PDB file of C-alpha atoms in Angstrom:
ATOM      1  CA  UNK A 330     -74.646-248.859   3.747  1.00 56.00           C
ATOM      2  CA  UNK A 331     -73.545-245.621   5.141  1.00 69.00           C
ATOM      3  CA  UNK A 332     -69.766-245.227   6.630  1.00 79.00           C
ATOM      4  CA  UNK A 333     -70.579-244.135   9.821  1.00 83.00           C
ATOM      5  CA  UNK A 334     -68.342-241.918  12.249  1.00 89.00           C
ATOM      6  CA  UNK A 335     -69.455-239.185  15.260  1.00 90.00           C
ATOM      7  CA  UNK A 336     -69.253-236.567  12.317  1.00 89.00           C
ATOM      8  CA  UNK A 337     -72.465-238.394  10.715  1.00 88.00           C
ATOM      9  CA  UNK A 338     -74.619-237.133  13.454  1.00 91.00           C
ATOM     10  CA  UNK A 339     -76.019-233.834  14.941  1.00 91.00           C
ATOM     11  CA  UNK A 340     -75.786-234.640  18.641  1.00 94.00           C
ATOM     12  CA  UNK A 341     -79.326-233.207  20.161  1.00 95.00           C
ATOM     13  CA  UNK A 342     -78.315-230.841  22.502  1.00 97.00           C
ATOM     14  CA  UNK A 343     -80.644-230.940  26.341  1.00 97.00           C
ATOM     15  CA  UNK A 344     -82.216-227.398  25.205  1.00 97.00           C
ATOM     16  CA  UNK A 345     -82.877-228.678  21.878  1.00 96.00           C
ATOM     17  CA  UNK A 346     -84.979-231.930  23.286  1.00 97.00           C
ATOM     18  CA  UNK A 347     -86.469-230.182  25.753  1.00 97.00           C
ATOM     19  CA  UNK A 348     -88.777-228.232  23.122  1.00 97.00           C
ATOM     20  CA  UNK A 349     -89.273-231.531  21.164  1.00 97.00           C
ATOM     21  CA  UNK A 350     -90.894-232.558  24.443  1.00 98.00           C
ATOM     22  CA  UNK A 351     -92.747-229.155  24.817  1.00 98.00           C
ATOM     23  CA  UNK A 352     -94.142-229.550  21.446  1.00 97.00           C
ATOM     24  CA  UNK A 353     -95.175-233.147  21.747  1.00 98.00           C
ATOM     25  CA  UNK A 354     -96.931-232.353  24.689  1.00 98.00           C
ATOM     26  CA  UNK A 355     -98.639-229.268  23.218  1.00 98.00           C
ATOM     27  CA  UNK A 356     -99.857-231.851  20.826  1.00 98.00           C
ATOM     28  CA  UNK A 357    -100.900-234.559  22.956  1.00 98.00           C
ATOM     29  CA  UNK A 358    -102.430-232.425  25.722  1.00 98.00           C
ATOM     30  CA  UNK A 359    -104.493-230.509  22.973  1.00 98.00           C
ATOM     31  CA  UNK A 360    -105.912-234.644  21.683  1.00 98.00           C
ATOM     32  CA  UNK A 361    -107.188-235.091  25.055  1.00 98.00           C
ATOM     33  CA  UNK A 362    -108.978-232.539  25.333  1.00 98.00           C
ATOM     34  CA  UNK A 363    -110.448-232.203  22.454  1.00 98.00           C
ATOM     35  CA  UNK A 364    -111.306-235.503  22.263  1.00 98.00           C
ATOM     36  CA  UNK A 365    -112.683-236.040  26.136  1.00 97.00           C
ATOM     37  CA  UNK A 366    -110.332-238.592  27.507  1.00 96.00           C
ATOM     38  CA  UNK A 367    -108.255-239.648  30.147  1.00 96.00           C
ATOM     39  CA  UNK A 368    -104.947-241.257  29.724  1.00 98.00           C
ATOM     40  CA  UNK A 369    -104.529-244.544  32.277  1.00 98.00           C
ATOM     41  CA  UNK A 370    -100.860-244.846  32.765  1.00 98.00           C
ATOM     42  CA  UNK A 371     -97.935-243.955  30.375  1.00 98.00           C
ATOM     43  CA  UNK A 372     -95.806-247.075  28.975  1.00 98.00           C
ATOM     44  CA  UNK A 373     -91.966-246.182  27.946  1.00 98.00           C
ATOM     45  CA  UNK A 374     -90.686-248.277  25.988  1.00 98.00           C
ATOM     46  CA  UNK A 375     -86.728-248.690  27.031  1.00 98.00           C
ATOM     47  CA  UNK A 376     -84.345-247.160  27.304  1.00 95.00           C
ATOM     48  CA  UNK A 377     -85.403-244.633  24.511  1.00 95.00           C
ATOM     49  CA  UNK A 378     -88.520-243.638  25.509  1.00 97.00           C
ATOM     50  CA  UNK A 379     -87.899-242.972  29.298  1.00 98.00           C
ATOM     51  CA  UNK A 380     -87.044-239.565  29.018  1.00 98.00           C
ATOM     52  CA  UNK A 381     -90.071-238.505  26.895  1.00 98.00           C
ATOM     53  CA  UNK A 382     -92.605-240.902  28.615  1.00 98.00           C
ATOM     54  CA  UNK A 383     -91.444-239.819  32.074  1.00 98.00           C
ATOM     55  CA  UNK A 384     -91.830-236.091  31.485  1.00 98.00           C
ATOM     56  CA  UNK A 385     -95.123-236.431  29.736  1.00 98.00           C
ATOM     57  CA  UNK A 386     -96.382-238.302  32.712  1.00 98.00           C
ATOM     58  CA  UNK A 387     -95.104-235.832  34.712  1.00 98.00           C
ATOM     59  CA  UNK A 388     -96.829-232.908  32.250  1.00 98.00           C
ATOM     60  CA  UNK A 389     -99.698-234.695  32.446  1.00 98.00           C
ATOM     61  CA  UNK A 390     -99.972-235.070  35.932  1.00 97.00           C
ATOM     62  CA  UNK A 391    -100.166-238.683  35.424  1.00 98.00           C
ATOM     63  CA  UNK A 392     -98.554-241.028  38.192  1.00 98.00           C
ATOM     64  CA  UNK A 393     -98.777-244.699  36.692  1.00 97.00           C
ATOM     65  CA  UNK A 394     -95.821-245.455  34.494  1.00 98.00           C
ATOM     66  CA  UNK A 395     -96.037-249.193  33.103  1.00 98.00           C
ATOM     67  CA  UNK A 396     -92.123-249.712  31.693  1.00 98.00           C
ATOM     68  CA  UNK A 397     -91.804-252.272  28.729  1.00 98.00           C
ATOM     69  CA  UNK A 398     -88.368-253.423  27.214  1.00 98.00           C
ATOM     70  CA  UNK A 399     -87.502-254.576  24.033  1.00 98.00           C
ATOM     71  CA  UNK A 400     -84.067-254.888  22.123  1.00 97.00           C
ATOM     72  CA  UNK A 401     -82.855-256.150  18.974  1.00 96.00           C
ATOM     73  CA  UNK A 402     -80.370-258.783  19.417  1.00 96.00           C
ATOM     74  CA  UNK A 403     -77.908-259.653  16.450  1.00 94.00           C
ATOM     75  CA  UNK A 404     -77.114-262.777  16.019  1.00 91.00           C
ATOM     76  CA  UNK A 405     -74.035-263.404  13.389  1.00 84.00           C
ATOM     77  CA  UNK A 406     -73.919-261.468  10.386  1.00 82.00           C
ATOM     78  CA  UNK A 407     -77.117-261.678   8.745  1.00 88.00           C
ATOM     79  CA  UNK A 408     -79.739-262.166  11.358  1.00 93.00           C
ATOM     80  CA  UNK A 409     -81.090-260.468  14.198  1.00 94.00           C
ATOM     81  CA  UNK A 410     -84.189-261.335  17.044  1.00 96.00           C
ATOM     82  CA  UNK A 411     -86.740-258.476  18.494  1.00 97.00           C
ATOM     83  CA  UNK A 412     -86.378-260.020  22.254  1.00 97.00           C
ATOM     84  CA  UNK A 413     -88.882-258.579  24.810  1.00 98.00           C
ATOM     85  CA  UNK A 414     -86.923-258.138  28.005  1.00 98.00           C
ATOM     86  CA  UNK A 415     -89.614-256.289  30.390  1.00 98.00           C
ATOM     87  CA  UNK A 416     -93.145-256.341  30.763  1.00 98.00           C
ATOM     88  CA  UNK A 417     -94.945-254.494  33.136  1.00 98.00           C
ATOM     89  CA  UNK A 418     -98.372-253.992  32.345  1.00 97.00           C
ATOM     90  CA  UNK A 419    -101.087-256.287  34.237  1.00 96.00           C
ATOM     91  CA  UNK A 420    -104.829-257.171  33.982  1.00 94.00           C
ATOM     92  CA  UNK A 421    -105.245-256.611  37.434  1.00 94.00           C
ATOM     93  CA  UNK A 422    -104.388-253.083  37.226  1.00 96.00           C
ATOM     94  CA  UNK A 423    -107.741-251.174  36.101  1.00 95.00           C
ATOM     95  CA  UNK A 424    -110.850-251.546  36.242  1.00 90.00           C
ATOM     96  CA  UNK A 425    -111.865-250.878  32.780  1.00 92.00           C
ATOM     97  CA  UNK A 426    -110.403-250.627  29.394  1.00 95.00           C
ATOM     98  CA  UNK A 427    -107.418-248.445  29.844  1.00 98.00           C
ATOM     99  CA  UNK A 428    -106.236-245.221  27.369  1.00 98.00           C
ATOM    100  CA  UNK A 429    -102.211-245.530  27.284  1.00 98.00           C
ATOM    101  CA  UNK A 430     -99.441-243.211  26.134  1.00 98.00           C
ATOM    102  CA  UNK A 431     -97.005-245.725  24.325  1.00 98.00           C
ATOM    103  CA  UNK A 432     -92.972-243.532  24.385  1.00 98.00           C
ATOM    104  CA  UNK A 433     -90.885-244.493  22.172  1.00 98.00           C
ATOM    105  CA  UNK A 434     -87.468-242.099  21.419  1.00 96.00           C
ATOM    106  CA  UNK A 435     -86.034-242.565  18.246  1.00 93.00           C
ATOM    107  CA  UNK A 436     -88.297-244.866  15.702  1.00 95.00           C
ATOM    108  CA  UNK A 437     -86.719-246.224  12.742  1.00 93.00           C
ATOM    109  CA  UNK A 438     -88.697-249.256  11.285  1.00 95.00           C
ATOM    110  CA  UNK A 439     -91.313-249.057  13.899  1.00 96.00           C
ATOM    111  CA  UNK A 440     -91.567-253.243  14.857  1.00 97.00           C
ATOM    112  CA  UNK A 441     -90.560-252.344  18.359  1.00 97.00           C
ATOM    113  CA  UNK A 442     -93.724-250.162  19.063  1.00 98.00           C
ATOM    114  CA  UNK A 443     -96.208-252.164  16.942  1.00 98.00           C
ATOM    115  CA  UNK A 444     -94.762-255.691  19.210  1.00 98.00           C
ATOM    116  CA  UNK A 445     -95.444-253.320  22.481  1.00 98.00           C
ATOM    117  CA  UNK A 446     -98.804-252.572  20.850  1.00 98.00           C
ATOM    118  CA  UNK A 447     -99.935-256.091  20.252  1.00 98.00           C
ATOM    119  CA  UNK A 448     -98.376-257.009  23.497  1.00 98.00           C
ATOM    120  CA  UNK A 449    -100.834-254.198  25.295  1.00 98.00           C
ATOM    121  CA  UNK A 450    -103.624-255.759  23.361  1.00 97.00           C
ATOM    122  CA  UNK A 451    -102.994-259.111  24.239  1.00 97.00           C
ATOM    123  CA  UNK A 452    -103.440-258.604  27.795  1.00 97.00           C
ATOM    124  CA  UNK A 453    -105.767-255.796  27.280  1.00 97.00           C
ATOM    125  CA  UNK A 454    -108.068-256.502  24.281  1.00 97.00           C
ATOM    126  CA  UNK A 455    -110.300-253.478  24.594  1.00 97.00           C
ATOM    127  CA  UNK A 456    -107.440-250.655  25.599  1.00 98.00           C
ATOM    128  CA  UNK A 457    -106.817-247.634  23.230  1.00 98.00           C
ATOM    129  CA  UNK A 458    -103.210-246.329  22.539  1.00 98.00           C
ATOM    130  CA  UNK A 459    -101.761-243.285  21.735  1.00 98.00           C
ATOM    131  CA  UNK A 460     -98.579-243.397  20.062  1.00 98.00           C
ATOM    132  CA  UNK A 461     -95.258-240.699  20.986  1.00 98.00           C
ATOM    133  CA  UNK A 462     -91.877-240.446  19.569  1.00 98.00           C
ATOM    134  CA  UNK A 463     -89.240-237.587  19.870  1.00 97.00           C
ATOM    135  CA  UNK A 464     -88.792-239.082  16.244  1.00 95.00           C
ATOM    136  CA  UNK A 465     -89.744-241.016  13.153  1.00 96.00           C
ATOM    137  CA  UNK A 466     -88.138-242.156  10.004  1.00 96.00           C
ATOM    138  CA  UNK A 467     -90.171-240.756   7.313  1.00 97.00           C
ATOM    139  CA  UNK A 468     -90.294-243.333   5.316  1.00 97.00           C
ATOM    140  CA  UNK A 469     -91.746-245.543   8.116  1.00 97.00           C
ATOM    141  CA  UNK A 470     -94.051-242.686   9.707  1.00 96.00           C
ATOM    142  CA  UNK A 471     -97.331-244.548   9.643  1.00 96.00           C
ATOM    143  CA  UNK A 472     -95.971-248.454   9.954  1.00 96.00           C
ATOM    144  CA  UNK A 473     -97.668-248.013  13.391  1.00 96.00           C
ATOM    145  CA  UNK A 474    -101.182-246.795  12.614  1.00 97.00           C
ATOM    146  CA  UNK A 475    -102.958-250.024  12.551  1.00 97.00           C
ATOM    147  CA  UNK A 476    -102.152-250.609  16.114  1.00 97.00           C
ATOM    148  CA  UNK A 477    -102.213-247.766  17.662  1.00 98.00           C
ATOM    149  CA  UNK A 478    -105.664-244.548  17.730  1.00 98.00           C
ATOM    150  CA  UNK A 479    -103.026-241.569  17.127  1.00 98.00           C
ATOM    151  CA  UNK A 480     -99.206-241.176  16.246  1.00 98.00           C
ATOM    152  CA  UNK A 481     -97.385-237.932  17.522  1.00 98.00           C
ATOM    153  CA  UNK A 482     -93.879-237.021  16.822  1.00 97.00           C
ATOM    154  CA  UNK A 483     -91.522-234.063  17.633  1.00 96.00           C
ATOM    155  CA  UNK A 484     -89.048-234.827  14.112  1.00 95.00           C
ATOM    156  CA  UNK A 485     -88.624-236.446  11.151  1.00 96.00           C
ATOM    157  CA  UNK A 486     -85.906-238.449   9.757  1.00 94.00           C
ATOM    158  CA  UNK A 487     -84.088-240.406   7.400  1.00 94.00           C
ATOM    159  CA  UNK A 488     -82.108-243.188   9.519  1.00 90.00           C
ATOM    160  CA  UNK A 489     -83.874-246.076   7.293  1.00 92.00           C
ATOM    161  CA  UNK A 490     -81.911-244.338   4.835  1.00 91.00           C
ATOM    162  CA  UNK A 491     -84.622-244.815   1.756  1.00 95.00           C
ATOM    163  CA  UNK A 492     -85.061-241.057   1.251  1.00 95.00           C
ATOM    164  CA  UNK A 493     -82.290-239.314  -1.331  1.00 95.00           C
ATOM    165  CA  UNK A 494     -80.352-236.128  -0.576  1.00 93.00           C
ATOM    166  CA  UNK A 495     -83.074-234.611  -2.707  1.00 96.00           C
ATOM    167  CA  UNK A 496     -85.992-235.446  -0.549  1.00 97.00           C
ATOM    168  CA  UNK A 497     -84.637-234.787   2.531  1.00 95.00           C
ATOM    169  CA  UNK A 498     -83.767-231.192   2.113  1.00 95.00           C
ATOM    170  CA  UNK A 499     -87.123-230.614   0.287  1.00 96.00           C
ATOM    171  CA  UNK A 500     -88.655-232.225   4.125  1.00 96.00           C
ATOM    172  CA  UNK A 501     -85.772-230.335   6.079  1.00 95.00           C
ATOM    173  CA  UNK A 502     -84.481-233.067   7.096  1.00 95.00           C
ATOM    174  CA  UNK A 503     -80.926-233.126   7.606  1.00 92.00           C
ATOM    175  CA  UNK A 504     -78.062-235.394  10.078  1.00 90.00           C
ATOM    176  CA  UNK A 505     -78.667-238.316  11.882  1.00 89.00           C
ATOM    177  CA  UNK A 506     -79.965-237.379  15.239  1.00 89.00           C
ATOM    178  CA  UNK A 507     -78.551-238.910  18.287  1.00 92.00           C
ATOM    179  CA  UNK A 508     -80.064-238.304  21.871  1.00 95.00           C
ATOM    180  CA  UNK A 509     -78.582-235.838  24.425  1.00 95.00           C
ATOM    181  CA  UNK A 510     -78.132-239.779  26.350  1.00 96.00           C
ATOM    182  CA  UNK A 511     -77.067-241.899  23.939  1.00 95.00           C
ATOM    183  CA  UNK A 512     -73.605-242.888  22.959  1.00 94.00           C
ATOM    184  CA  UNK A 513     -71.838-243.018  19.529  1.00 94.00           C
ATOM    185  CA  UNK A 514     -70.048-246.170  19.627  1.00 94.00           C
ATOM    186  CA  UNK A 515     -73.465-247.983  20.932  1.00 94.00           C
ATOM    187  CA  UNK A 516     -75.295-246.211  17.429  1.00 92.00           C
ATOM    188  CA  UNK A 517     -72.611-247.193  15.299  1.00 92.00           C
ATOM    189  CA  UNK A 518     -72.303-250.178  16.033  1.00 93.00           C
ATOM    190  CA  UNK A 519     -75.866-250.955  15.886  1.00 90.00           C
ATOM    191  CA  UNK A 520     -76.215-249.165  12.401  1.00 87.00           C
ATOM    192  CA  UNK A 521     -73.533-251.188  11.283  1.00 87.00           C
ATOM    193  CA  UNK A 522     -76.015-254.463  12.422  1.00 88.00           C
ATOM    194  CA  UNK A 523     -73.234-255.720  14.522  1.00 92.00           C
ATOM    195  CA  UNK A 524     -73.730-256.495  18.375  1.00 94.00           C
ATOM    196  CA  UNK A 525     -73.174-254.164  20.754  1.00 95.00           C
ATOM    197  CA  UNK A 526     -71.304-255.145  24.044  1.00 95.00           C
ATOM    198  CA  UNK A 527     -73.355-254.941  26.873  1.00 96.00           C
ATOM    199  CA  UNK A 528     -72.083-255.524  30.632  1.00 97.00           C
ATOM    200  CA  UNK A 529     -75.306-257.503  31.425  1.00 97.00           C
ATOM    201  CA  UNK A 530     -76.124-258.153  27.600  1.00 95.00           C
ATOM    202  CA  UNK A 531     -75.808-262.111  27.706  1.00 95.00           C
ATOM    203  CA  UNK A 532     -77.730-262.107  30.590  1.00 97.00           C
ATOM    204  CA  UNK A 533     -80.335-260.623  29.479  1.00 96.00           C
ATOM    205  CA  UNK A 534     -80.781-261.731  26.111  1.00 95.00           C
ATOM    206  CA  UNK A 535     -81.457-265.397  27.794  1.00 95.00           C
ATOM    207  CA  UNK A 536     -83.830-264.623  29.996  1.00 96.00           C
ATOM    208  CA  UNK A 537     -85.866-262.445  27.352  1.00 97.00           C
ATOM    209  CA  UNK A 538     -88.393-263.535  24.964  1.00 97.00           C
ATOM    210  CA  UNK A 539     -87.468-263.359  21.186  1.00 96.00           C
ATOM    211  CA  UNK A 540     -90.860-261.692  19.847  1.00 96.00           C
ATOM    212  CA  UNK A 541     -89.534-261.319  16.344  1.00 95.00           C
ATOM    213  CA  UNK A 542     -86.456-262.268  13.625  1.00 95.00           C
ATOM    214  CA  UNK A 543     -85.201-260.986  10.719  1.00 92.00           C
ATOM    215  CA  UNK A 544     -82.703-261.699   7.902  1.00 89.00           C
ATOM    216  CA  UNK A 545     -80.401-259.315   6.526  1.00 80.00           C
TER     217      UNK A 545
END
């Protein structure tokens, strides 16, 4: 495993996101129209996708935003639980089958946006997602595709780690990314597979729902 340090990462400057927004949007406003539809409300998954979902709802002239939460949890030194935290999404809400715009910021594996898929689909069997992210690990680009109509993405990267030096200069891929938001001891420390230490974090991991485990 990599020896992580601030120096690993290229820190996305506010500029910098900004067009990876633009672009998304370019991308996703173009697959609307071409394709007829109407998005129904725009579900960010948190914290990472509120940025991006919030400013394509706002691009998009779209008022309903649906939040979901979801978190990995680690749990000693070789385990760790998917928990949902936040649901907001409800039957009662539309009429018919609803089109949503699933945010996510920075994907790695991809189990939290296929669990906020199914979850979608459990309450709404018929609905149709489209899938964002400011960015995907290469390697992992398409885990999503079964669950969701259409992936978009504003970079690719290699945070899984399973591409060599090789391959990622031939993609132009280069540092670790880390969000104009986010903090470095938080990534670290959750690279490293070690808990994080949340003010509210035992709080919430009780009252959430563990959707998934893993070894490691």
């Amino acid at each position: 495993m990599t020896k992580y340090t601030k120096d690993s990462f290229h820190r996305t400057s506010w500029e910098e996101y900004g067009k990876i927004m633009e672009r998304i949007f370019k991308d996703v406003n173009a697959y609307i129209k071409k394709n007829k539809i109407k998005i129904d409300a725009v579900v960010p998954i948190l914290r990472g996708g509120a940025t991006l979902g919030t400013f394509l709802a706002y691009k998009l002239n779209l008022l309903s935003i649906l939040p979901v939460q979801y978190k990995y949890f680690f749990i000693g030194k070789k385990k760790a639980e998917l928990r949902q935290i936040l649901f907001t999404p409800k039957k009662d809400m539309f009429d018919n089958d609803p089109i949503f715009l699933l945010a996510e910021g920075d994907q790695c594996y991809g189990n939290t946006v296929i669990n906020a898929a199914k979850d979608l689909k459990k309450v709404f069997p018929k609905c149709r997602i489209l899938h964002v992210a400011d960015c995907l690990d290469y390697t992992y680009r398409n885990s999503a595709k079964d669950y969701v109509e259409k992936i978009f993405y504003g970079e690719y990267t290699n945070h899984c780690e399973e591409l060599s030096k090789e391959e990622c200069k031939k993609l132009g891929i280069g540092k670790d990314k880390i969000a104009p938001w986010e903090n470095y001891e938080e990534e670290i420390t959750t690279l490293k597979c070690k808990q994080f230490q949340y003010v509210d974090g035992k709080a919430i991991e009780k009252r959430s729902v563990k959707k998934q485990e893993f070894d490691f």
